[in-house]
Every structure is written in C-alpha cells, then in structure tokens.
PDB file of C-alpha atoms in Angstrom:
ATOM      1  CA  MET A   6      58.074  48.657  17.991  1.00 52.00           C
ATOM      2  CA  THR A   7      56.439  46.532  20.712  1.00 50.00           C
ATOM      3  CA  PHE A   8      53.044  46.706  18.954  1.00 49.00           C
ATOM      4  CA  PHE A   9      54.461  44.797  15.976  1.00 48.00           C
ATOM      5  CA  PHE A  10      55.362  41.839  18.242  1.00 49.00           C
ATOM      6  CA  ILE A  11      52.032  41.783  20.072  1.00 48.00           C
ATOM      7  CA  CYS A  12      49.783  41.656  16.964  1.00 49.00           C
ATOM      8  CA  PRO A  13      50.695  38.135  15.720  1.00 50.00           C
ATOM      9  CA  GLU A  14      50.084  36.807  19.284  1.00 50.00           C
ATOM     10  CA  ILE A  15      46.610  38.314  19.326  1.00 50.00           C
ATOM     11  CA  ASN A  16      45.790  36.758  15.931  1.00 51.00           C
ATOM     12  CA  LYS A  17      46.998  33.317  17.003  1.00 51.00           C
ATOM     13  CA  SER A  18      45.092  33.301  20.290  1.00 49.00           C
ATOM     14  CA  SER A  19      41.787  34.209  18.627  1.00 47.00           C
ATOM     15  CA  GLN A  20      42.293  31.305  16.225  1.00 45.00           C
ATOM     16  CA  ALA A  21      42.974  28.929  19.085  1.00 41.00           C
ATOM     17  CA  VAL A  22      39.683  29.892  20.743  1.00 41.00           C
ATOM     18  CA  LYS A  23      37.789  29.029  17.550  1.00 43.00           C
ATOM     19  CA  GLU A  24      39.408  25.644  17.008  1.00 38.00           C
ATOM     20  CA  GLY A  25      39.831  24.361  20.538  1.00 39.00           C
ATOM     21  CA  PRO A  26      37.199  22.677  22.679  1.00 46.00           C
ATOM     22  CA  SER A  27      34.402  25.034  23.713  1.00 51.00           C
ATOM     23  CA  ALA A  28      34.958  26.515  27.105  1.00 53.00           C
ATOM     24  CA  GLY A  29      32.211  26.016  29.652  1.00 56.00           C
ATOM     25  CA  LYS A  30      30.749  22.783  28.211  1.00 61.00           C
ATOM     26  CA  ALA A  31      28.837  21.144  31.020  1.00 70.00           C
ATOM     27  CA  ALA A  32      30.213  17.856  32.337  1.00 86.00           C
ATOM     28  CA  ILE A  33      27.307  15.756  31.094  1.00 94.00           C
ATOM     29  CA  GLY A  34      27.546  12.039  30.455  1.00 94.00           C
ATOM     30  CA  GLY A  35      29.979   9.463  31.684  1.00 94.00           C
ATOM     31  CA  PRO A  36      30.406   5.708  32.079  1.00 96.00           C
ATOM     32  CA  PHE A  37      27.370   3.552  32.717  1.00 97.00           C
ATOM     33  CA  THR A  38      26.503  -0.151  33.033  1.00 97.00           C
ATOM     34  CA  LEU A  39      22.979  -1.005  31.963  1.00 98.00           C
ATOM     35  CA  VAL A  40      21.078  -3.778  30.206  1.00 98.00           C
ATOM     36  CA  ASN A  41      19.754  -3.360  26.673  1.00 97.00           C
ATOM     37  CA  HIS A  42      16.374  -4.499  25.358  1.00 97.00           C
ATOM     38  CA  GLU A  43      17.925  -7.811  24.270  1.00 97.00           C
ATOM     39  CA  GLY A  44      19.002  -8.541  27.800  1.00 97.00           C
ATOM     40  CA  LYS A  45      22.688  -7.921  27.127  1.00 98.00           C
ATOM     41  CA  LYS A  46      25.010  -5.747  29.157  1.00 98.00           C
ATOM     42  CA  ALA A  47      25.450  -2.282  27.657  1.00 98.00           C
ATOM     43  CA  THR A  48      27.989   0.381  28.541  1.00 98.00           C
ATOM     44  CA  GLU A  49      28.866   3.780  27.122  1.00 97.00           C
ATOM     45  CA  LYS A  50      31.668   2.051  25.147  1.00 97.00           C
ATOM     46  CA  ASP A  51      29.059   0.367  22.938  1.00 97.00           C
ATOM     47  CA  PHE A  52      28.182   3.766  21.507  1.00 97.00           C
ATOM     48  CA  ILE A  53      31.711   4.961  20.721  1.00 97.00           C
ATOM     49  CA  GLY A  54      32.184   5.765  17.039  1.00 96.00           C
ATOM     50  CA  LYS A  55      28.530   6.680  16.514  1.00 96.00           C
ATOM     51  CA  TRP A  56      26.348   9.731  16.991  1.00 98.00           C
ATOM     52  CA  THR A  57      23.797   8.976  19.671  1.00 98.00           C
ATOM     53  CA  VAL A  58      20.674  10.749  20.897  1.00 98.00           C
ATOM     54  CA  MET A  59      19.602   9.722  24.384  1.00 98.00           C
ATOM     55  CA  TYR A  60      16.148  10.220  25.843  1.00 98.00           C
ATOM     56  CA  PHE A  61      15.206   9.375  29.420  1.00 98.00           C
ATOM     57  CA  GLY A  62      11.630   8.255  30.044  1.00 98.00           C
ATOM     58  CA  PHE A  63       9.447   5.354  31.136  1.00 98.00           C
ATOM     59  CA  THR A  64       7.164   2.949  29.287  1.00 98.00           C
ATOM     60  CA  HIS A  65       4.128   3.689  31.481  1.00 97.00           C
ATOM     61  CA  CYS A  66       4.165   7.320  30.418  1.00 97.00           C
ATOM     62  CA  PRO A  67       0.692   8.395  29.157  1.00 97.00           C
ATOM     63  CA  ASP A  68       1.631  10.916  26.480  1.00 96.00           C
ATOM     64  CA  ILE A  69       4.957  12.733  26.634  1.00 97.00           C
ATOM     65  CA  CYS A  70       7.368   9.808  26.140  1.00 97.00           C
ATOM     66  CA  PRO A  71       5.458   8.309  23.185  1.00 97.00           C
ATOM     67  CA  ASP A  72       5.372  11.769  21.576  1.00 97.00           C
ATOM     68  CA  GLU A  73       9.069  12.417  22.181  1.00 98.00           C
ATOM     69  CA  LEU A  74      10.116   8.978  20.924  1.00 98.00           C
ATOM     70  CA  GLN A  75       7.903   9.373  17.861  1.00 98.00           C
ATOM     71  CA  LYS A  76       9.586  12.707  17.255  1.00 98.00           C
ATOM     72  CA  LEU A  77      13.040  11.191  17.697  1.00 98.00           C
ATOM     73  CA  ALA A  78      12.262   8.310  15.333  1.00 98.00           C
ATOM     74  CA  SER A  79      11.021  10.767  12.720  1.00 98.00           C
ATOM     75  CA  ALA A  80      14.111  12.967  13.153  1.00 98.00           C
ATOM     76  CA  VAL A  81      16.413   9.947  12.693  1.00 98.00           C
ATOM     77  CA  GLU A  82      14.727   9.240   9.352  1.00 98.00           C
ATOM     78  CA  LYS A  83      14.888  12.877   8.275  1.00 98.00           C
ATOM     79  CA  ILE A  84      18.593  13.121   9.148  1.00 98.00           C
ATOM     80  CA  LYS A  85      19.312  10.032   7.054  1.00 97.00           C
ATOM     81  CA  LYS A  86      17.356  11.411   4.105  1.00 97.00           C
ATOM     82  CA  LYS A  87      18.663  14.976   4.281  1.00 97.00           C
ATOM     83  CA  ALA A  88      22.327  14.372   5.138  1.00 97.00           C
ATOM     84  CA  GLY A  89      22.994  10.655   5.035  1.00 97.00           C
ATOM     85  CA  PHE A  90      24.015  10.511   8.707  1.00 96.00           C
ATOM     86  CA  GLU A  91      23.171   7.447  10.794  1.00 97.00           C
ATOM     87  CA  ILE A  92      22.046   8.352  14.294  1.00 97.00           C
ATOM     88  CA  VAL A  93      21.536   5.854  17.098  1.00 98.00           C
ATOM     89  CA  PRO A  94      18.435   6.746  19.131  1.00 98.00           C
ATOM     90  CA  VAL A  95      18.489   5.501  22.734  1.00 98.00           C
ATOM     91  CA  PHE A  96      15.723   5.256  25.326  1.00 98.00           C
ATOM     92  CA  ILE A  97      16.873   4.992  28.941  1.00 98.00           C
ATOM     93  CA  SER A  98      14.290   4.084  31.557  1.00 98.00           C
ATOM     94  CA  VAL A  99      13.844   6.083  34.727  1.00 98.00           C
ATOM     95  CA  ASP A 100      11.412   3.444  36.008  1.00 97.00           C
ATOM     96  CA  PRO A 101      13.604   0.371  36.559  1.00 97.00           C
ATOM     97  CA  GLU A 102      10.988  -1.337  38.760  1.00 95.00           C
ATOM     98  CA  ARG A 103       8.452  -1.708  35.977  1.00 96.00           C
ATOM     99  CA  ASP A 104      10.676  -1.372  32.917  1.00 97.00           C
ATOM    100  CA  THR A 105      12.027  -4.881  32.665  1.00 97.00           C
ATOM    101  CA  VAL A 106      13.987  -5.990  29.604  1.00 97.00           C
ATOM    102  CA  ASP A 107      10.828  -7.543  28.101  1.00 97.00           C
ATOM    103  CA  GLN A 108       8.777  -4.432  28.766  1.00 98.00           C
ATOM    104  CA  VAL A 109      11.394  -2.159  27.210  1.00 98.00           C
ATOM    105  CA  ARG A 110      11.849  -4.460  24.202  1.00 98.00           C
ATOM    106  CA  GLU A 111       8.118  -4.495  23.397  1.00 97.00           C
ATOM    107  CA  TYR A 112       7.973  -0.744  23.857  1.00 98.00           C
ATOM    108  CA  VAL A 113      10.948   0.407  21.774  1.00 98.00           C
ATOM    109  CA  LYS A 114      10.365  -1.873  18.807  1.00 97.00           C
ATOM    110  CA  GLU A 115       7.162  -0.017  18.017  1.00 97.00           C
ATOM    111  CA  PHE A 116       8.925   3.301  17.466  1.00 98.00           C
ATOM    112  CA  HIS A 117      11.952   2.541  15.296  1.00 97.00           C
ATOM    113  CA  PRO A 118      13.960  -0.593  14.458  1.00 97.00           C
ATOM    114  CA  LYS A 119      17.139   1.171  15.529  1.00 97.00           C
ATOM    115  CA  LEU A 120      15.806   2.459  18.861  1.00 98.00           C
ATOM    116  CA  VAL A 121      17.925   0.984  21.640  1.00 98.00           C
ATOM    117  CA  GLY A 122      16.217   0.503  24.983  1.00 98.00           C
ATOM    118  CA  LEU A 123      18.276   0.538  28.169  1.00 98.00           C
ATOM    119  CA  THR A 124      17.239  -0.371  31.672  1.00 98.00           C
ATOM    120  CA  GLY A 125      18.980  -1.713  34.762  1.00 98.00           C
ATOM    121  CA  THR A 126      18.984  -1.967  38.512  1.00 97.00           C
ATOM    122  CA  PRO A 127      17.641   1.049  40.408  1.00 97.00           C
ATOM    123  CA  SER A 128      21.164   1.980  41.456  1.00 97.00           C
ATOM    124  CA  ASP A 129      22.570   1.737  37.913  1.00 97.00           C
ATOM    125  CA  ILE A 130      19.715   3.897  36.668  1.00 98.00           C
ATOM    126  CA  LYS A 131      20.353   6.354  39.487  1.00 97.00           C
ATOM    127  CA  ASN A 132      24.002   6.591  38.408  1.00 97.00           C
ATOM    128  CA  VAL A 133      23.329   7.202  34.742  1.00 97.00           C
ATOM    129  CA  ALA A 134      20.589   9.733  35.533  1.00 97.00           C
ATOM    130  CA  ARG A 135      22.992  11.561  37.788  1.00 96.00           C
ATOM    131  CA  SER A 136      25.684  11.644  35.069  1.00 96.00           C
ATOM    132  CA  TYR A 137      23.220  13.137  32.626  1.00 96.00           C
ATOM    133  CA  ARG A 138      21.724  15.511  35.213  1.00 95.00           C
ATOM    134  CA  VAL A 139      18.317  13.946  34.689  1.00 96.00           C
ATOM    135  CA  TYR A 140      15.691  14.612  37.341  1.00 96.00           C
ATOM    136  CA  TYR A 141      13.175  11.847  37.974  1.00 97.00           C
ATOM    137  CA  MET A 142      10.747  11.110  40.788  1.00 96.00           C
ATOM    138  CA  LYS A 143       7.791   8.804  41.402  1.00 94.00           C
ATOM    139  CA  THR A 144       4.506  10.683  41.731  1.00 90.00           C
ATOM    140  CA  ASP A 145       0.774   9.899  42.001  1.00 83.00           C
ATOM    141  CA  VAL A 146       1.487   6.659  43.822  1.00 86.00           C
ATOM    142  CA  GLU A 147      -1.804   4.805  44.212  1.00 82.00           C
ATOM    143  CA  ASP A 148      -2.658   1.074  44.308  1.00 79.00           C
ATOM    144  CA  SER A 149       0.695  -0.003  42.841  1.00 81.00           C
ATOM    145  CA  ASP A 150       0.310   2.372  39.894  1.00 90.00           C
ATOM    146  CA  TYR A 151       2.350   5.568  39.677  1.00 93.00           C
ATOM    147  CA  GLN A 152       3.765   8.127  37.313  1.00 94.00           C
ATOM    148  CA  VAL A 153       7.374   9.236  37.053  1.00 96.00           C
ATOM    149  CA  ASP A 154       7.964  12.941  36.830  1.00 94.00           C
ATOM    150  CA  HIS A 155      11.152  13.538  34.828  1.00 96.00           C
ATOM    151  CA  SER A 156      13.096  16.107  32.824  1.00 95.00           C
ATOM    152  CA  ILE A 157      12.261  16.007  29.134  1.00 96.00           C
ATOM    153  CA  VAL A 158      15.519  16.369  27.234  1.00 95.00           C
ATOM    154  CA  MET A 159      17.266  14.765  24.258  1.00 97.00           C
ATOM    155  CA  TYR A 160      21.046  14.542  24.600  1.00 97.00           C
ATOM    156  CA  LEU A 161      23.183  14.525  21.449  1.00 97.00           C
ATOM    157  CA  MET A 162      26.396  12.616  22.156  1.00 97.00           C
ATOM    158  CA  GLY A 163      29.369  12.610  19.744  1.00 97.00           C
ATOM    159  CA  PRO A 164      31.471   9.665  18.560  1.00 96.00           C
ATOM    160  CA  ASP A 165      33.612   9.774  21.725  1.00 95.00           C
ATOM    161  CA  MET A 166      30.403   9.750  23.752  1.00 96.00           C
ATOM    162  CA  GLN A 167      31.153  13.364  24.583  1.00 95.00           C
ATOM    163  CA  PHE A 168      28.185  15.596  25.245  1.00 96.00           C
ATOM    164  CA  VAL A 169      27.544  17.891  22.298  1.00 96.00           C
ATOM    165  CA  LYS A 170      24.123  19.506  22.752  1.00 95.00           C
ATOM    166  CA  PHE A 171      20.745  19.025  24.345  1.00 94.00           C
ATOM    167  CA  PHE A 172      17.349  19.659  22.776  1.00 96.00           C
ATOM    168  CA  GLY A 173      14.248  20.506  24.785  1.00 95.00           C
ATOM    169  CA  LYS A 174      10.635  19.523  24.243  1.00 94.00           C
ATOM    170  CA  ASN A 175       9.976  22.668  22.208  1.00 95.00           C
ATOM    171  CA  HIS A 176      11.754  21.286  19.108  1.00 95.00           C
ATOM    172  CA  ASP A 177       9.645  19.456  16.542  1.00 96.00           C
ATOM    173  CA  ASP A 178      11.093  16.606  14.460  1.00 96.00           C
ATOM    174  CA  GLU A 179      12.224  18.953  11.663  1.00 97.00           C
ATOM    175  CA  SER A 180      14.028  21.360  13.987  1.00 97.00           C
ATOM    176  CA  LEU A 181      15.561  18.479  15.942  1.00 97.00           C
ATOM    177  CA  ALA A 182      16.838  16.895  12.701  1.00 98.00           C
ATOM    178  CA  ASP A 183      18.248  20.198  11.430  1.00 97.00           C
ATOM    179  CA  GLY A 184      19.854  20.956  14.773  1.00 97.00           C
ATOM    180  CA  ILE A 185      21.583  17.577  14.870  1.00 97.00           C
ATOM    181  CA  ILE A 186      22.758  17.835  11.243  1.00 98.00           C
ATOM    182  CA  LYS A 187      24.223  21.246  12.032  1.00 97.00           C
ATOM    183  CA  GLU A 188      26.179  19.918  15.026  1.00 97.00           C
ATOM    184  CA  ILE A 189      27.541  16.946  13.086  1.00 97.00           C
ATOM    185  CA  LYS A 190      28.667  19.124  10.176  1.00 96.00           C
ATOM    186  CA  GLN A 191      30.305  21.539  12.600  1.00 95.00           C
ATOM    187  CA  TYR A 192      32.138  18.677  14.292  1.00 94.00           C
ATOM    188  CA  GLN A 193      33.252  17.271  10.957  1.00 92.00           C
ATOM    189  CA  GLY A 194      34.516  20.701   9.910  1.00 92.00           C
ATOM    190  CA  GLN A 195      36.580  20.911  13.081  1.00 90.00           C
ATOM    191  CA  GLN A 196      37.952  17.405  12.551  1.00 88.00           C
ATOM    192  CA  VAL A 197      39.042  18.267   8.997  1.00 89.00           C
ATOM    193  CA  LYS A 198      40.936  21.308  10.296  1.00 88.00           C
ATOM    194  CA  LYS A 199      42.668  19.136  12.893  1.00 86.00           C
ATOM    195  CA  GLY A 200      43.491  16.519  10.260  1.00 85.00           C
ATOM    196  CA  ALA A 201      41.614  13.969  12.335  1.00 81.00           C
ATOM    197  CA  PRO A 202      39.249  11.269  10.974  1.00 76.00           C
ATOM    198  CA  THR A 203      35.654  12.409  10.576  1.00 69.00           C
ATOM    199  CA  LEU A 204      32.701  10.247  11.628  1.00 66.00           C
TER     200      LEU A 204
ATOM    201  CA  MET B  12      27.094  -9.190  38.012  1.00 51.00           C
ATOM    202  CA  ALA B  13      24.021  -7.305  39.092  1.00 53.00           C
ATOM    203  CA  SER B  14      23.091  -6.557  35.487  1.00 53.00           C
ATOM    204  CA  GLU B  15      23.003 -10.264  34.609  1.00 51.00           C
ATOM    205  CA  ALA B  16      20.756 -10.938  37.545  1.00 51.00           C
ATOM    206  CA  TYR B  17      18.548  -8.073  36.438  1.00 54.00           C
ATOM    207  CA  ALA B  18      18.277  -9.385  32.872  1.00 50.00           C
ATOM    208  CA  SER B  19      17.088 -12.773  34.071  1.00 47.00           C
ATOM    209  CA  ARG B  20      14.348 -11.277  36.251  1.00 47.00           C
ATOM    210  CA  SER B  21      12.343 -10.148  33.241  1.00 47.00           C
ATOM    211  CA  THR B  22       9.953 -13.105  33.374  1.00 51.00           C
ATOM    212  CA  ASP B  23       7.139 -10.824  34.548  1.00 66.00           C
ATOM    213  CA  GLU B  24       4.279 -10.201  32.194  1.00 88.00           C
ATOM    214  CA  VAL B  25       4.679  -7.321  29.809  1.00 94.00           C
ATOM    215  CA  HIS B  26       2.177  -4.539  30.508  1.00 95.00           C
ATOM    216  CA  THR B  27       0.593  -4.319  27.102  1.00 95.00           C
ATOM    217  CA  ASP B  28      -1.824  -1.593  28.201  1.00 95.00           C
ATOM    218  CA  VAL B  29       0.948   0.978  27.682  1.00 97.00           C
ATOM    219  CA  LEU B  30       1.929  -0.178  24.193  1.00 97.00           C
ATOM    220  CA  PHE B  31       0.888   1.400  20.878  1.00 97.00           C
ATOM    221  CA  GLN B  32      -2.513  -0.174  20.252  1.00 97.00           C
ATOM    222  CA  ALA B  33      -3.656   0.276  23.837  1.00 97.00           C
ATOM    223  CA  ARG B  34      -2.453   3.898  23.817  1.00 98.00           C
ATOM    224  CA  GLN B  35      -4.366   4.653  20.625  1.00 98.00           C
ATOM    225  CA  ALA B  36      -7.544   3.077  22.041  1.00 98.00           C
ATOM    226  CA  CYS B  37      -7.121   5.119  25.229  1.00 98.00           C
ATOM    227  CA  TYR B  38      -6.593   8.403  23.370  1.00 98.00           C
ATOM    228  CA  LYS B  39      -9.628   7.704  21.179  1.00 98.00           C
ATOM    229  CA  ALA B  40     -11.884   7.015  24.168  1.00 98.00           C
ATOM    230  CA  ARG B  41     -10.477  10.017  26.023  1.00 97.00           C
ATOM    231  CA  ASP B  42     -11.108  12.345  23.082  1.00 97.00           C
ATOM    232  CA  ALA B  43     -14.634  10.981  22.633  1.00 96.00           C
ATOM    233  CA  PHE B  44     -15.364  11.789  26.279  1.00 95.00           C
ATOM    234  CA  TYR B  45     -13.946  15.321  26.066  1.00 93.00           C
ATOM    235  CA  ASP B  46     -15.868  15.890  22.821  1.00 94.00           C
ATOM    236  CA  CYS B  47     -19.001  14.911  24.673  1.00 93.00           C
ATOM    237  CA  LEU B  48     -18.187  17.454  27.365  1.00 89.00           C
ATOM    238  CA  GLN B  49     -17.809  20.127  24.682  1.00 86.00           C
ATOM    239  CA  LYS B  50     -21.107  19.202  23.041  1.00 86.00           C
ATOM    240  CA  GLN B  51     -22.969  18.999  26.338  1.00 79.00           C
ATOM    241  CA  SER B  52     -21.381  22.090  27.844  1.00 76.00           C
ATOM    242  CA  ASP B  53     -24.810  23.603  28.370  1.00 75.00           C
ATOM    243  CA  LYS B  54     -25.934  20.703  30.539  1.00 71.00           C
ATOM    244  CA  LYS B  55     -25.487  20.732  34.286  1.00 72.00           C
ATOM    245  CA  PRO B  56     -22.489  18.651  35.428  1.00 72.00           C
ATOM    246  CA  THR B  57     -23.688  16.208  38.054  1.00 71.00           C
ATOM    247  CA  GLU B  58     -21.358  13.217  37.809  1.00 70.00           C
ATOM    248  CA  LEU B  59     -18.035  13.162  39.538  1.00 67.00           C
ATOM    249  CA  GLY B  60     -14.935  11.845  37.836  1.00 62.00           C
ATOM    250  CA  CYS B  61     -11.644  11.628  39.634  1.00 60.00           C
ATOM    251  CA  VAL B  62      -9.589  14.724  40.525  1.00 67.00           C
ATOM    252  CA  GLY B  63     -12.908  16.541  40.978  1.00 70.00           C
ATOM    253  CA  LEU B  64     -13.857  16.646  37.315  1.00 78.00           C
ATOM    254  CA  LEU B  65     -17.624  17.134  36.976  1.00 82.00           C
ATOM    255  CA  TYR B  66     -19.446  16.019  33.885  1.00 85.00           C
ATOM    256  CA  PRO B  67     -23.112  15.830  32.777  1.00 87.00           C
ATOM    257  CA  ALA B  68     -25.014  12.536  32.934  1.00 88.00           C
ATOM    258  CA  GLU B  69     -25.287  12.572  29.127  1.00 89.00           C
ATOM    259  CA  CYS B  70     -21.566  11.807  28.991  1.00 91.00           C
ATOM    260  CA  LYS B  71     -21.628   8.921  31.437  1.00 93.00           C
ATOM    261  CA  LYS B  72     -21.388   6.302  28.678  1.00 95.00           C
ATOM    262  CA  SER B  73     -18.325   7.827  27.062  1.00 95.00           C
ATOM    263  CA  ARG B  74     -16.846   8.359  30.534  1.00 95.00           C
ATOM    264  CA  LEU B  75     -17.105   4.645  31.298  1.00 96.00           C
ATOM    265  CA  ALA B  76     -15.603   3.737  27.925  1.00 97.00           C
ATOM    266  CA  TYR B  77     -12.712   6.127  28.653  1.00 97.00           C
ATOM    267  CA  GLU B  78     -12.131   4.702  32.125  1.00 95.00           C
ATOM    268  CA  ASN B  79     -12.172   1.176  30.697  1.00 96.00           C
ATOM    269  CA  SER B  80      -9.718   2.006  27.918  1.00 97.00           C
ATOM    270  CA  CYS B  81      -7.075   3.772  29.986  1.00 96.00           C
ATOM    271  CA  ARG B  82      -5.027   3.030  33.061  1.00 94.00           C
ATOM    272  CA  PRO B  83      -6.467   4.798  36.131  1.00 90.00           C
ATOM    273  CA  SER B  84      -3.320   6.907  36.569  1.00 91.00           C
ATOM    274  CA  TRP B  85      -3.615   7.976  32.929  1.00 95.00           C
ATOM    275  CA  VAL B  86      -7.263   8.976  33.417  1.00 93.00           C
ATOM    276  CA  LYS B  87      -6.192  11.114  36.378  1.00 90.00           C
ATOM    277  CA  HIS B  88      -3.320  12.599  34.367  1.00 92.00           C
ATOM    278  CA  PHE B  89      -5.471  13.533  31.364  1.00 94.00           C
ATOM    279  CA  ASP B  90      -8.306  14.858  33.524  1.00 92.00           C
ATOM    280  CA  ARG B  91      -5.867  17.043  35.420  1.00 90.00           C
ATOM    281  CA  LEU B  92      -4.492  18.447  32.148  1.00 91.00           C
ATOM    282  CA  TYR B  93      -8.019  19.008  30.852  1.00 90.00           C
ATOM    283  CA  CYS B  94      -9.071  20.876  34.009  1.00 86.00           C
ATOM    284  CA  LYS B  95      -5.959  23.022  33.857  1.00 85.00           C
ATOM    285  CA  GLU B  96      -6.662  23.904  30.242  1.00 84.00           C
ATOM    286  CA  LYS B  97     -10.271  24.742  31.009  1.00 81.00           C
ATOM    287  CA  ARG B  98      -9.225  26.941  33.911  1.00 79.00           C
ATOM    288  CA  VAL B  99      -6.813  28.883  31.724  1.00 81.00           C
ATOM    289  CA  GLN B 100      -9.466  29.238  29.024  1.00 78.00           C
ATOM    290  CA  ARG B 101     -11.993  30.468  31.555  1.00 76.00           C
ATOM    291  CA  LEU B 102      -9.538  33.078  32.801  1.00 78.00           C
ATOM    292  CA  LEU B 103      -8.939  34.249  29.255  1.00 78.00           C
ATOM    293  CA  ASP B 104     -12.612  34.245  28.234  1.00 75.00           C
ATOM    294  CA  ASP B 105     -14.187  35.631  31.369  1.00 66.00           C
ATOM    295  CA  LYS B 106     -14.058  39.346  30.764  1.00 59.00           C
ATOM    296  CA  GLU B 107     -17.445  40.576  32.007  1.00 54.00           C
ATOM    297  CA  THR B 108     -18.119  38.562  35.118  1.00 57.00           C
ATOM    298  CA  ARG B 109     -14.734  38.551  36.793  1.00 55.00           C
ATOM    299  CA  GLY B 110     -12.988  41.620  35.503  1.00 56.00           C
ATOM    300  CA  GLY B 111     -13.050  45.051  37.063  1.00 60.00           C
ATOM    301  CA  PRO B 112     -12.457  46.324  40.601  1.00 67.00           C
ATOM    302  CA  LEU B 113     -13.118  44.108  43.568  1.00 66.00           C
ATOM    303  CA  VAL B 114     -16.475  44.975  45.157  1.00 63.00           C
ATOM    304  CA  LEU B 115     -16.574  44.487  48.901  1.00 70.00           C
ATOM    305  CA  PRO B 116     -19.751  44.550  51.011  1.00 67.00           C
ATOM    306  CA  GLN B 117     -20.283  48.051  52.348  1.00 67.00           C
ATOM    307  CA  LYS B 118     -20.838  48.855  56.029  1.00 64.00           C
ATOM    308  CA  GLY B 119     -24.073  50.328  57.243  1.00 55.00           C
TER     309      GLY B 119
END
C-alpha cells in the first residue's frame, strides 16, 4: 500500500535532478570592470546574451598565449561552420603594467576580428582573476623585462555570463570546438524543456 | 573613474617585438639555432649561452641571429625548455652508461 505512494515521488525527484541546475558547479566568474581594446569601459554585462570564451594571458608571452589564442580563433571559426553558433572570444590580460589598451589592441587584432581584448588597473585585473580563480605571478624579473606565470584555461560562459565549462591546454582546436558545440546544444535542450528562450 | 584614467594612459609605445611578425622571425631564428645544435652535436660545446646552455663555436652565428631576433627573456625561456627536453631525452636514451646498479668505490 505505502509502496504505491512512494514510487511516483521517486520518479519525480530523479527528473528534477536531470532538469535542474547541476549541483556542485564551482562559483566561477562574477562582475568585473575593465577596459576593452578600444579604450572603452567593459563589464560582464556587455557579454550577456552571448556565448563567451575567456582566456587569461599576456601579450609578452613567448609561445603559449599565441598558440592558445590561435587555437581559440580557429575553434570560433569551426563552431560557426559546423553549428552556426557565434562565439565571442575574449583575451584578458594578467599583465596590466605592460598591456596598455594600445598594446592589447595591436595584439588581439592579429588573431581574429572578433577577439575582444580586456585590460585594466592592476587592482581590477586582480579582482577579475580572483573571480575566475586564475593564478598569475611575475617571474624571471630582469632589467625591466619579465614573464608572467599563469594558469592556462579557457572558460566557456553562457548567455547569463554563468560559468559553463573550462577547457585545458590539452584540447586542440577541433576538440575545443566540439566541446563548446556540445555544451551549447545541451543548454538549448534544457531551455526548450523549460519553455525558455534559447540563445 | 579609474578605468577612464587607465584608458588615457595608453600613450606609451606599443611593443611590436611581441606581435606576429616579430614572433615569427624569433621562432625562425630560434629553430635555425637549435637545428645547428642538432647538426653539430658531435662538436665540443665551448660557447656559453644564458641559463648555462653550451653550444659549439660553429653555431655562434646562428646564436647571435637568434639573440638579435628575440627578447632576452624569450631566449632564456626557450633555452630552458630546450635544456629540459634534452635532459629528458638523455634520460630516456642513456641505457648503457647510466643504467644498472650503483658502483661505489671499494675499501682496501
């Protein structure tokens, strides 16, 4: 008798787990106030309504940042071709002292016309790096030149600027593109179920 | 407020030696130098680069071209990577000379 009443509850709760927000999603991201490569103020609100991939690096990086940004640019093109999704790639500097607006503008334009470059005051950069759990530290300081050691991660942010997934250095452009397409389709599937607008 | 002030401070010169063309020139010169090292691997390394990298005199020309094409911190960075790679390779290749039980000097 009691078993009959419990069963429907069990079915409903397992459904709720599938449709609801994933439990245990790290609190990554948050509000920021930076300056874009055109010298204009940029906040997280400017990216609402779009899918964004953020990469933290610095323009004086010898090899890793150019490779990662090249990879990101290529993935953006592949995503457009394969699935028709428009992704906004973003480069955020962890070297605010050297990465002026002019420096960032000259740097990003070489990778992709849609690549947004963000920089700011050291304290604004510190804040955004903290929100995204990005490690960065000056190293090899010598005669005014230095390197910046930093975590190498791409952050996929959804249309509400909510953190969706991160991709490490081990992904190539194809796997990065496929991974992003998969997340967007999954999100859109969930939105359809909720009866909410898809983006 | 602070961000506006920051935007206006970008009157400094752009460091073009980190942009695309300069990077490509640096990589080319770097690879030419390392190729030289490979080709001349039988020669005795006598010259000293930074981070303790030794190279034979035959590669001095390509070394200078490399140092002129890349920022000093980049030269250090690439040399360090190169040395690390070589060390790992040596560990993997060196079966006869380093392998086996440790031989200590005997008493008596």
